[in-house]
Tab-separated table of C-alpha atoms and ligand atoms in Angstrom:
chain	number	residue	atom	x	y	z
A	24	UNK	CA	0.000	0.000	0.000
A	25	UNK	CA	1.600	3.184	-1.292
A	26	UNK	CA	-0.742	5.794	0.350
A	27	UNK	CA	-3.969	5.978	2.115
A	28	UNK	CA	-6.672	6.975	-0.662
A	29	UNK	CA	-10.256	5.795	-2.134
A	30	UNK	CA	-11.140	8.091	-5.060
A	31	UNK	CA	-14.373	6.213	-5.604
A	32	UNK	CA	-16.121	3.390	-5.634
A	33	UNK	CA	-15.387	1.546	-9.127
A	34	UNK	CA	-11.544	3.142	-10.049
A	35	UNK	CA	-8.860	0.732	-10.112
A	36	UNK	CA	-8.576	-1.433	-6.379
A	37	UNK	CA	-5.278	-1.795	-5.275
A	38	UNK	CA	-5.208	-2.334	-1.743
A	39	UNK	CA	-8.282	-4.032	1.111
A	40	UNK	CA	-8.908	-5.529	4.433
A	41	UNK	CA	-10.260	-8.410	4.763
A	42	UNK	CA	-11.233	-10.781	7.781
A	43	UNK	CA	-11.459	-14.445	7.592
A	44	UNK	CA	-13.412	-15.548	10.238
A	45	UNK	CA	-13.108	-18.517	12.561
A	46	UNK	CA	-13.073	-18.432	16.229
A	47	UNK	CA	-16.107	-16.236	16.156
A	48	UNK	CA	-18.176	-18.402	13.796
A	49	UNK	CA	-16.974	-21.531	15.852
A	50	UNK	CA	-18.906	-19.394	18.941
A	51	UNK	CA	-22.128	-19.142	16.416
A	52	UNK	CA	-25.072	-21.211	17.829
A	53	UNK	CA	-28.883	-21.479	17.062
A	54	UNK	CA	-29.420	-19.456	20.481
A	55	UNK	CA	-27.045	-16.586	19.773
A	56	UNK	CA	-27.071	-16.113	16.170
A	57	UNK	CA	-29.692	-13.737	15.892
A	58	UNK	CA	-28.154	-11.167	18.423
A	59	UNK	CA	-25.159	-11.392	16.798
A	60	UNK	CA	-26.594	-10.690	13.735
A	61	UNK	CA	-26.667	-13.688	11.790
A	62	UNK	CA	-29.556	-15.678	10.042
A	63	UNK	CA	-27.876	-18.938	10.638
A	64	UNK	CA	-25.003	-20.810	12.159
A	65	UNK	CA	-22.302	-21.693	9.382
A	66	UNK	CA	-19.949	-24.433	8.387
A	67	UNK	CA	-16.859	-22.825	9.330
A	68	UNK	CA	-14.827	-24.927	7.363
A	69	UNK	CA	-16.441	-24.026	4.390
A	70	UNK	CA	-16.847	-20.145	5.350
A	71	UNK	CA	-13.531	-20.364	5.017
A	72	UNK	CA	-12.563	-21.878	2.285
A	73	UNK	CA	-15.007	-19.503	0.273
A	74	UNK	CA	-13.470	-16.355	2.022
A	75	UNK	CA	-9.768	-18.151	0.982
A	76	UNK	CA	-11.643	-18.050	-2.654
A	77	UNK	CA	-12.870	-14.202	-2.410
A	78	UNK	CA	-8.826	-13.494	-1.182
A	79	UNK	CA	-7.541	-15.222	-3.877
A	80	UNK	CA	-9.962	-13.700	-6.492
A	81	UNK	CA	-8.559	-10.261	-5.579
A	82	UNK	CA	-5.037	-11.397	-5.609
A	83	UNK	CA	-5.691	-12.726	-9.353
A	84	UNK	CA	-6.490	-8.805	-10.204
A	85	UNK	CA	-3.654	-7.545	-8.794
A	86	UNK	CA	-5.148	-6.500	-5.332
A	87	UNK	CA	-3.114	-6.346	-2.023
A	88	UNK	CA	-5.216	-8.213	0.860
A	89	UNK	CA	-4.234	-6.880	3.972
A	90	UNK	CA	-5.954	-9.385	6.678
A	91	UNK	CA	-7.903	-8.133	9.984
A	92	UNK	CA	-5.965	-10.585	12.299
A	93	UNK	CA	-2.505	-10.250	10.345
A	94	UNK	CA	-2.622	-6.089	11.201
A	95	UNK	CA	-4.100	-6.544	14.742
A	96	UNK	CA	-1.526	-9.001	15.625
A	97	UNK	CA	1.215	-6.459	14.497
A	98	UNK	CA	-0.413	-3.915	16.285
A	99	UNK	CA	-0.322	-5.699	19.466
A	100	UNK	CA	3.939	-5.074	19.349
A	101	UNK	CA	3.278	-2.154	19.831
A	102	UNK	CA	3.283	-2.001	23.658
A	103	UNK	CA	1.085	1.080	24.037
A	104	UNK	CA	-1.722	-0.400	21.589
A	105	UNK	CA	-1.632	-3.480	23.784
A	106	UNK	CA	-2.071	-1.943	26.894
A	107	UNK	CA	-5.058	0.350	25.420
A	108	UNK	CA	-6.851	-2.609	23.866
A	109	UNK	CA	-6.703	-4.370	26.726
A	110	UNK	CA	-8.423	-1.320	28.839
A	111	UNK	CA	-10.475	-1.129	26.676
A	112	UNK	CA	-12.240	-4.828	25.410
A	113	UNK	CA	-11.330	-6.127	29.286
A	114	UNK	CA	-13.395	-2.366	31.286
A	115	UNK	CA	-12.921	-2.418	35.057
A	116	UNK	CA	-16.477	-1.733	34.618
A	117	UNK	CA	-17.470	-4.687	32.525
A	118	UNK	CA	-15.750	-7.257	34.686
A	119	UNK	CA	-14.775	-5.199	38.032
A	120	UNK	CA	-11.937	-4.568	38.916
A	121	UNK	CA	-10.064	-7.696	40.667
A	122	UNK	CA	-11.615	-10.015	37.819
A	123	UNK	CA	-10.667	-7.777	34.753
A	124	UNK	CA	-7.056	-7.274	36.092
A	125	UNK	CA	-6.609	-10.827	36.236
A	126	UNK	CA	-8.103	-11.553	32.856
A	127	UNK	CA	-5.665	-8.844	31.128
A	128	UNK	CA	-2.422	-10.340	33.033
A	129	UNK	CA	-3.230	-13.537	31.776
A	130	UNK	CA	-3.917	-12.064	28.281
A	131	UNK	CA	-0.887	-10.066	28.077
A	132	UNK	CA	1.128	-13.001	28.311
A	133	UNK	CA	-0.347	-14.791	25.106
A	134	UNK	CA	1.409	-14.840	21.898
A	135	UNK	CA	-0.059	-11.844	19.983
A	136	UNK	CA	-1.419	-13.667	17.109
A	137	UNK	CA	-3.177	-15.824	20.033
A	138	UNK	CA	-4.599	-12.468	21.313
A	139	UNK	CA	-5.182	-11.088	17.751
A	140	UNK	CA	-8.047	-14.332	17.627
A	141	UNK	CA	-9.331	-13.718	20.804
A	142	UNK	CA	-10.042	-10.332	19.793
A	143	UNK	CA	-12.282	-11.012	17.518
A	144	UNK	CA	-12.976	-14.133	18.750
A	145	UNK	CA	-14.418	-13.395	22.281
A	146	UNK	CA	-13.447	-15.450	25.438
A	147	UNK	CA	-15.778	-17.869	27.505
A	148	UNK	CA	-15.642	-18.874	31.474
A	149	UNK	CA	-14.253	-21.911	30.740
A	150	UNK	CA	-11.544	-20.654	29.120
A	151	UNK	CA	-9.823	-19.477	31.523
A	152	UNK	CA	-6.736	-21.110	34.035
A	153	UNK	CA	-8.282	-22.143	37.147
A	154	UNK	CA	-5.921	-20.270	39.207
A	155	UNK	CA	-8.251	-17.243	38.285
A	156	UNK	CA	-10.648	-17.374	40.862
A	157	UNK	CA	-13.425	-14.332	41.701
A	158	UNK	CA	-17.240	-14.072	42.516
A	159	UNK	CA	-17.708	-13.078	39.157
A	160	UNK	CA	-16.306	-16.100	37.750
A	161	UNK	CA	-18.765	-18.431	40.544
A	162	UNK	CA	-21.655	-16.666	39.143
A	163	UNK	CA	-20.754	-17.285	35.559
A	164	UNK	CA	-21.649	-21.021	33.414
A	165	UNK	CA	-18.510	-22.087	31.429
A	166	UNK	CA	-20.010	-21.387	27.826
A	167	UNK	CA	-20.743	-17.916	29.348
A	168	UNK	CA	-18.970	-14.689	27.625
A	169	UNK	CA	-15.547	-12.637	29.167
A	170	UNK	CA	-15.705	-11.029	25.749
A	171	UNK	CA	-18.305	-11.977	23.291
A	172	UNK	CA	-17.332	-12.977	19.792
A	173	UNK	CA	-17.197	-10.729	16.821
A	174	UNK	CA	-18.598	-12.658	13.698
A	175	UNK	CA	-19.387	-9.358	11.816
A	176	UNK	CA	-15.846	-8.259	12.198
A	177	UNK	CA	-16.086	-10.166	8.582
A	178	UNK	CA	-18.167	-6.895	6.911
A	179	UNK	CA	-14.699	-5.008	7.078
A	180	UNK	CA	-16.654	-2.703	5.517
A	181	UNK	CA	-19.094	-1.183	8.112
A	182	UNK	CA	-16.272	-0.687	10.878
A	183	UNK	CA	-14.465	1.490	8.813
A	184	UNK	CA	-14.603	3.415	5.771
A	185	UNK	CA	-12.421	5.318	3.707
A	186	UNK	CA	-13.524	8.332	1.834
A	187	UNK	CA	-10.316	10.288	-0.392
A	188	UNK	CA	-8.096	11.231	1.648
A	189	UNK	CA	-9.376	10.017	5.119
A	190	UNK	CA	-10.898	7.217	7.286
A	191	UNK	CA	-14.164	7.488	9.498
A	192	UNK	CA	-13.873	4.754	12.019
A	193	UNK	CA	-17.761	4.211	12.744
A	194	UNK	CA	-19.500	4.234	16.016
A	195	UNK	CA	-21.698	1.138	15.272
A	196	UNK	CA	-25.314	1.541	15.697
A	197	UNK	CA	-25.999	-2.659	17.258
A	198	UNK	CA	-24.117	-3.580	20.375
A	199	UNK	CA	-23.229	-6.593	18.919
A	200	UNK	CA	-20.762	-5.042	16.453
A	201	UNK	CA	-19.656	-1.747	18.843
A	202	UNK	CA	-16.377	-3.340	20.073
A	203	UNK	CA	-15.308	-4.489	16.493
A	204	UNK	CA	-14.583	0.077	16.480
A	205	UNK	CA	-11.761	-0.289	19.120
A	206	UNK	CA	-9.718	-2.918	17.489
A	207	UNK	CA	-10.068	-0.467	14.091
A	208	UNK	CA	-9.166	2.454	16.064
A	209	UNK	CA	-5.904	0.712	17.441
A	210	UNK	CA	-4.820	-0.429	14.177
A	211	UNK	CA	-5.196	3.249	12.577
A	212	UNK	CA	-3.718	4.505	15.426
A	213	UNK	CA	-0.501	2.418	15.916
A	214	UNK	CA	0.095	0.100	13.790
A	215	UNK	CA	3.457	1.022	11.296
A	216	UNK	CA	1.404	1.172	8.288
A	217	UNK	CA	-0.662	3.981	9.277
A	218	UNK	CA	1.941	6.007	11.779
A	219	UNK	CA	2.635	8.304	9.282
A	220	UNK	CA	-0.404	10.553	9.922
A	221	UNK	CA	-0.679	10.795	5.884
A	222	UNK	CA	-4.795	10.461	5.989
A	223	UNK	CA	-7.492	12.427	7.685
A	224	UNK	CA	-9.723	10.395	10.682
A	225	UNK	CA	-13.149	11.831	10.072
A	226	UNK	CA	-14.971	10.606	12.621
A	227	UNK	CA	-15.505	8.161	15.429
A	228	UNK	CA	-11.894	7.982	17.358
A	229	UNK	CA	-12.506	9.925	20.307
A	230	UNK	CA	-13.552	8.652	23.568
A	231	UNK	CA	-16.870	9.526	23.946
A	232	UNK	CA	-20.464	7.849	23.735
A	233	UNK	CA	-21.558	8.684	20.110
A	234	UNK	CA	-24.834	7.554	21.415
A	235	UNK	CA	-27.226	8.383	17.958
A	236	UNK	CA	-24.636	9.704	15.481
A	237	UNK	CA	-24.080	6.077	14.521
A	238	UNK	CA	-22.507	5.502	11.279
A	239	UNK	CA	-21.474	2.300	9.056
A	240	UNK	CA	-19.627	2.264	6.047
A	241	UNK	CA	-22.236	0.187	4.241
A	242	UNK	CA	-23.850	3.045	4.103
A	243	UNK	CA	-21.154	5.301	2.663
A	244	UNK	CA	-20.714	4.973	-0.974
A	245	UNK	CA	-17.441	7.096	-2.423
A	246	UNK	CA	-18.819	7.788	-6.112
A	247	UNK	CA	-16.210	10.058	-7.068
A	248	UNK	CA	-15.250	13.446	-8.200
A	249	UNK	CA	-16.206	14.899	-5.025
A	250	UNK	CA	-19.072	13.870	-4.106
A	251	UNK	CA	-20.083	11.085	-1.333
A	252	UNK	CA	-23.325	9.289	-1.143
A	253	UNK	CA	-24.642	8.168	2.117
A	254	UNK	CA	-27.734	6.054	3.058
A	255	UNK	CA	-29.560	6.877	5.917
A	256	UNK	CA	-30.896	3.097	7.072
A	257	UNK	CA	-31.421	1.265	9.772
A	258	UNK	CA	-27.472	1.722	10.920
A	259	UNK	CA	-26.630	5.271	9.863
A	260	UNK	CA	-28.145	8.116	11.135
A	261	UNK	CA	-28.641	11.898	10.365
A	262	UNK	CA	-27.076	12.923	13.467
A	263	UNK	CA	-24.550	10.371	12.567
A	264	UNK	CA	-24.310	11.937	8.571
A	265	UNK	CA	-23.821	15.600	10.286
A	266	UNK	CA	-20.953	14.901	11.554
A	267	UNK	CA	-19.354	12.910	8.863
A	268	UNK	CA	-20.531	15.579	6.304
A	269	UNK	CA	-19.165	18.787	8.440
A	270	UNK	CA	-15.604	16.883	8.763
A	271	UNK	CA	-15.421	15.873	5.287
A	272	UNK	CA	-15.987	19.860	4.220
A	273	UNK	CA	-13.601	20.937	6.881
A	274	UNK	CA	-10.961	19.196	5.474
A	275	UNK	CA	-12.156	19.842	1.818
A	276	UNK	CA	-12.206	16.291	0.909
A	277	UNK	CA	-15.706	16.264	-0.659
A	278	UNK	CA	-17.637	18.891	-1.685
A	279	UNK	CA	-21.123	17.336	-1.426
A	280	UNK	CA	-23.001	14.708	0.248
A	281	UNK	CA	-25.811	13.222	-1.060
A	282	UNK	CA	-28.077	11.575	1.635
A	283	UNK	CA	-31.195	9.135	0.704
A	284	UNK	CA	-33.474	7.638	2.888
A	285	UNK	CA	-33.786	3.859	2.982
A	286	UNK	CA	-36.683	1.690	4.902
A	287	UNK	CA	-35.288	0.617	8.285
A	288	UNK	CA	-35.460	-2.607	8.274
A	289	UNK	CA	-32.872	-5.641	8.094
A	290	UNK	CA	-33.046	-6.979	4.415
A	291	UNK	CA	-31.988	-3.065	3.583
A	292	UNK	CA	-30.095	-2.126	6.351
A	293	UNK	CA	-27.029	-0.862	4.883
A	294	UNK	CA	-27.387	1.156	0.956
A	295	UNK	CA	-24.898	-1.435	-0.412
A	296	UNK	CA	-27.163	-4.066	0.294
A	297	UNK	CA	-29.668	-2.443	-2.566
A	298	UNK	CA	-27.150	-0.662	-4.368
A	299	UNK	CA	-23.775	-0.311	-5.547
A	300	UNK	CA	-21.746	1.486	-8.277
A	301	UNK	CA	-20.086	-0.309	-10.785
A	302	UNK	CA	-19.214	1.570	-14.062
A	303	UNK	CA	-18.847	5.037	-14.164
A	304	UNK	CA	-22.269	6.166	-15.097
A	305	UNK	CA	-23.688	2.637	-13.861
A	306	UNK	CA	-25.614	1.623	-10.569
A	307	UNK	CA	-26.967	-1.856	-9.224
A	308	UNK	CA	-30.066	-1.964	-7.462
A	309	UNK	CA	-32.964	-3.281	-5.982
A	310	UNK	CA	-35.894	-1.174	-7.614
A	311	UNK	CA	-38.149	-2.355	-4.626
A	312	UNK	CA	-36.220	0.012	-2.602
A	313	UNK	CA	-34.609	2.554	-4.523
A	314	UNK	CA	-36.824	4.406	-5.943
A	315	UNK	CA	-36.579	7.489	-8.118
A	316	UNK	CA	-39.044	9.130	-5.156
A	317	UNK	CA	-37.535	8.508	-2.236
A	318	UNK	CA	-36.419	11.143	0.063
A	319	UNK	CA	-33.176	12.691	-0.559
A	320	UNK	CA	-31.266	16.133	0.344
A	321	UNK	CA	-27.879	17.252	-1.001
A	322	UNK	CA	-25.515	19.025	1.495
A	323	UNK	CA	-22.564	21.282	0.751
A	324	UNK	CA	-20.386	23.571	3.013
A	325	UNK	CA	-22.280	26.648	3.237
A	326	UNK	CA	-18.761	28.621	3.470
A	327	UNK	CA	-19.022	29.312	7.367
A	328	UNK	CA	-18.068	25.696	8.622
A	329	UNK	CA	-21.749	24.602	8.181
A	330	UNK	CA	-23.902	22.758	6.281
A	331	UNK	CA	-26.324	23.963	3.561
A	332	UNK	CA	-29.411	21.320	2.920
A	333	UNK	CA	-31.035	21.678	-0.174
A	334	UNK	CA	-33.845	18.182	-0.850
A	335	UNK	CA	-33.043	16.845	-4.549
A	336	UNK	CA	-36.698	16.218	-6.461
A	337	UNK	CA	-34.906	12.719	-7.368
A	338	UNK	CA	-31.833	10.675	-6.336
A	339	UNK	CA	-30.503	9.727	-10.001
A	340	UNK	CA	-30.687	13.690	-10.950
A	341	UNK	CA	-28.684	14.321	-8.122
A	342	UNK	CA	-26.404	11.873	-8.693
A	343	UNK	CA	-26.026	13.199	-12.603
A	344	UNK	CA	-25.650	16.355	-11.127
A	345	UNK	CA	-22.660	15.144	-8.746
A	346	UNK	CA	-20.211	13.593	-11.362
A	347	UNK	CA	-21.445	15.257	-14.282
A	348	UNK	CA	-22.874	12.919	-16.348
A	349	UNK	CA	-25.734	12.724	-18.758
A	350	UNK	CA	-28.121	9.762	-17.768
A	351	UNK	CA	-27.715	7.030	-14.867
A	352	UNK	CA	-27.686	3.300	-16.214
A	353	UNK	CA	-29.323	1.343	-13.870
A	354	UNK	CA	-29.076	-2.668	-13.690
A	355	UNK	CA	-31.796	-4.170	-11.696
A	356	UNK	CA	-32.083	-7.285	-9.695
A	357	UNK	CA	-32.556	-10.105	-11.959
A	358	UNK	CA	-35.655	-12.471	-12.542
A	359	UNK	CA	-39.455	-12.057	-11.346
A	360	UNK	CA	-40.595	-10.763	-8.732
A	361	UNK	CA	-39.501	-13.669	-6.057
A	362	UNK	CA	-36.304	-13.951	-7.814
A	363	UNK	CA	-35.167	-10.335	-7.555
A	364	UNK	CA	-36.638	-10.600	-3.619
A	365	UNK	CA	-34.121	-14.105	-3.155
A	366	UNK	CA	-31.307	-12.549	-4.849
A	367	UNK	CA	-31.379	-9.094	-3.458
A	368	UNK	CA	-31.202	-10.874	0.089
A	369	UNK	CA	-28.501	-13.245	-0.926
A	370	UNK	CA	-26.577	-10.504	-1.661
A	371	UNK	CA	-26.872	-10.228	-5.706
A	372	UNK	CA	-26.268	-6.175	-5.655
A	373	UNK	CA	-23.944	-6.002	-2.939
A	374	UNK	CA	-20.631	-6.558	-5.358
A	375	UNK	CA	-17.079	-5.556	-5.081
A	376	UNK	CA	-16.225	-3.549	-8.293
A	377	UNK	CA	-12.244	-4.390	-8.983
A	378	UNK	CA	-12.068	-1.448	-11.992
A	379	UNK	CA	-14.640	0.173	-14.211
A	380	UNK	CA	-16.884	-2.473	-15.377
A	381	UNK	CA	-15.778	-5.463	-13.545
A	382	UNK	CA	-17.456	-6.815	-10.398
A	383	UNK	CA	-17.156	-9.738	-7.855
A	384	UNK	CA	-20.307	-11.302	-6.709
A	385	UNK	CA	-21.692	-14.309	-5.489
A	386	UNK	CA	-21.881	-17.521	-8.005
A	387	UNK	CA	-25.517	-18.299	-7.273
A	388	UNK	CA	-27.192	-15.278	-8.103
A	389	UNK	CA	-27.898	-16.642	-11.448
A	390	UNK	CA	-30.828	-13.969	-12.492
A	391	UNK	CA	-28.673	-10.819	-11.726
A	392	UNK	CA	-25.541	-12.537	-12.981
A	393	UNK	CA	-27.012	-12.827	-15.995
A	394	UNK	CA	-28.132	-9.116	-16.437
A	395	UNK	CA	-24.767	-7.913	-15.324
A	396	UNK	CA	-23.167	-9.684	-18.476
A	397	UNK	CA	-26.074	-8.879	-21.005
A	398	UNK	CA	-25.083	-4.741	-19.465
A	399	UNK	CA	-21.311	-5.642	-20.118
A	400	UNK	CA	-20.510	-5.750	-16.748
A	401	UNK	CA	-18.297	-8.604	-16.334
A	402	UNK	CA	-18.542	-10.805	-13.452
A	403	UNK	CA	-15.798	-12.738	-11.455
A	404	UNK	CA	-18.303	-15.215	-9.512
A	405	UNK	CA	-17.559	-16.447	-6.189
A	406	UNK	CA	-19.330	-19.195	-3.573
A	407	UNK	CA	-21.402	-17.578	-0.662
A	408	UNK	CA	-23.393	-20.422	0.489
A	409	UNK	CA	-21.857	-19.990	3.673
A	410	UNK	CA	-20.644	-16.668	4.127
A	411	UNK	CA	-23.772	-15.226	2.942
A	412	UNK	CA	-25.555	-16.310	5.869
A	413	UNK	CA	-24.346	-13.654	7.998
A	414	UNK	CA	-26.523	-10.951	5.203
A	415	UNK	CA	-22.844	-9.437	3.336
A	416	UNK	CA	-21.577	-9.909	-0.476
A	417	UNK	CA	-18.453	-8.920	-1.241
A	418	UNK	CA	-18.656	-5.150	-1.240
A	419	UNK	CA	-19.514	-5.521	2.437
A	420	UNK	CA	-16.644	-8.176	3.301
A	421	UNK	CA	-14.372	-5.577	2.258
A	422	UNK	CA	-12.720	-2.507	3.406
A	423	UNK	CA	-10.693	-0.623	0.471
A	424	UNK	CA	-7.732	1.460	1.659
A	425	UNK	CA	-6.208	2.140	-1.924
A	426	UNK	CA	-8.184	2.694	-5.177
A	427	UNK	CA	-8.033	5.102	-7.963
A	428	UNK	CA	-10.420	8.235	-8.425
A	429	UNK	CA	-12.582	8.629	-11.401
B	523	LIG	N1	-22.620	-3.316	4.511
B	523	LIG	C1	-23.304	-4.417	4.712
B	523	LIG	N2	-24.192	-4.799	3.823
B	523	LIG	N3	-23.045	-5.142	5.782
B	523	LIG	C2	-23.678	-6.343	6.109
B	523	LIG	C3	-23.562	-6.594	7.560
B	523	LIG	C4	-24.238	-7.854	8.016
B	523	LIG	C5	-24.086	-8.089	9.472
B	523	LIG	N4	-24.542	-9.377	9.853
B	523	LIG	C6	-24.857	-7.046	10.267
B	523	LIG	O1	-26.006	-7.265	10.528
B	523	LIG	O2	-24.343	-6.055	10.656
């Protein structure tokens, strides 16, 4: 990775993060999986292998993978990172005091990459060396959480986003995915790759209780010359947009936001799940729920450090408008009716485009796979029998650091 820039959403790719999941999908069980956010417990064997396909995909078009665990581990030599992660995922306040001091000693003297798992992996009571004795521990069953897995840690995308010249690391709107934010904000903040200070942090690494002005990068869609387009859903909020939008003027990175509203509710709950940008003057979606009425404003500094609102009659106008082009091609979910409504929740608009024109997405969404190539969009198809369980394509089980501008 040469420098720390996303010029859009569909310019050459040259450099993600990616997580391949284990631990935490080991931890997955028919009684947990819905408050962690998935619709199903996995094969993790399989996950993997199909997330070791997805890697190798992007390798094959010239894209550096950086991996989740790989940069946490290396940020964990860093002896000031450790100490703050470890603060932080293992609170006094969480634990109490006595119990949470013991649980970091023992932690601190794990190999990192051990720790790196854990991480993201969460910890049980029976885990733990019986030496560590407490009340807290007599009250606790064995298969009980010390630190509760993070299985969404694999939607690299949500946790943190980069837009130009700058990251937002996102307060997460569901509890089940707010800690995945502190292992982000120790990477960006220690590890070697990103010491250099060369890149802008938005949003989201202070230490305070965002409490509404949630934010998720799913949401956040870099199209390019400018402009940013930002879905306000069941995860990312206006409050949350406000801030996002005044920091990205501030530091004259973009020059307009567009903001749409989306339904709130979970087969939509992040814009990339109904729509995506793949060719310069060509979108994906899911007609059900982006429609050429639905609310939208367009925001742009108003030259005193604030925001001017102005509401767009339509999205696509506003979009023309934004990179200065004549008409929006839009490429719908594919098949009838129950089709589009299977593939649209397997994923079949959430895709990763590699360069103009050239997309990965999952193998079995035959109907949209099949429009894609009619459009000349040209598909590199992947398995997501597994990994789409947990409601992410590829778009979402990635976080671009590097890629070209438009
Ligand atoms: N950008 C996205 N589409 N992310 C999908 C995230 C899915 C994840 N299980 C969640 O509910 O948070």
């Amino acid at each position: 990775m040469d420098k720390h820039y996303v010029g859009s959403e569909i310019g050459q790719l040259r450099s993600v993060m990616l997580h391949r999941p284990n631990l935490s999908l080991k931890r997955l069980t028919p009684s947990n999986c819905q408050e962690l956010l998935f619709d199903d417990v996995l094969s993790v064997e399989r996950a993997g292998e199909e997330h070791d396909i997805f890697a190798n995909t992007l390798r094959g078009q010239g894209v550096e993978v950086l991996l989740l665990t790989d940069l946490l581990t290396q940020t964990l030599d860093v002896s000031d990172a450790k100490a703050w992660l470890l603060d932080t995922q293992i609170s006094d306040y969480r634990l109490g005091p006595a119990f949470a001091s013991d649980i970091r000693g023992w932690l601190a003297d794990m190999p990192h990459r051990e720790l790196a798992r854990r991480l993201s992996g969460g910890l049980t009571y029976g885990e733990i060396p019986t030496y560590i004795q407490n009340m807290v521990v007599d009250t606790h069953e064995v298969t009980d959480f010390i630190m509760k897995p993070l299985p969404n840690h694999l939607f690299t995308r949500d946790t943190s986003c980069w837009i130009y010249n700058g990251v937002s690391i996102n307060p997460m709107a569901k509890a089940a995915r707010q800690r995945e934010t502190n292992n982000l904000r120790a990477i960006y903040r220690w590890h070697p790759l990103f010491t250099d200070g060369n890149f802008i942090k938005y949003y989201g690494d202070d230490n305070i209780n965002y409490d509404h002005a949630t934010l998720e990068g799913g949401d956040v869609l870099v199209i390019g010359r400018g402009a940013v387009l930002i879905g306000l859903s069941e995860r990312t909020t206006p409050q949350g947009v406000e801030f996002l939008a005044e920091s990205l003027f501030k530091h004259q990175q973009a020059t307009r936001v567009i903001a749409l509203e989306l339904p709130k509710h979970r087969s939509c709950m992040h814009l990339d799940t109904v729509m995506t940008h793949i060719d310069i003057d060509t979108f994906s979606v899911y007609p059900e729920v982006v429609r050429k009425d639905a609310q939208c404003w367009t925001l742009t500094p108003d030259g005193h450090g604030g925001i001017k609102r102005h509401q767009e009659p339509n999205l696509l106008h506003a979009i023309e408008q934004a990179l200065g082009i004549d008409q929006v091609k839009l490429i719908t979910t594919g098949g009838d009716a129950f089709e589009a409504e299977r593939e649209q929740w397997n994923d079949a608009n959430n895709v990763l485009t590699v360069r103009p024109g050239v997309v990965i997405g999952y193998e079995r969404n035959i109907w949209t796979n099949e429009k894609y190539d009619k459009a000349g969009i040209k598909v590199l198809p992947i398995p997501g029998d597994e990994l789409g369980r947990g409601r992410g394509g590829a778009r979402c089980m990635s976080c671009p650091l590097e890629r070209d501008g438009i």
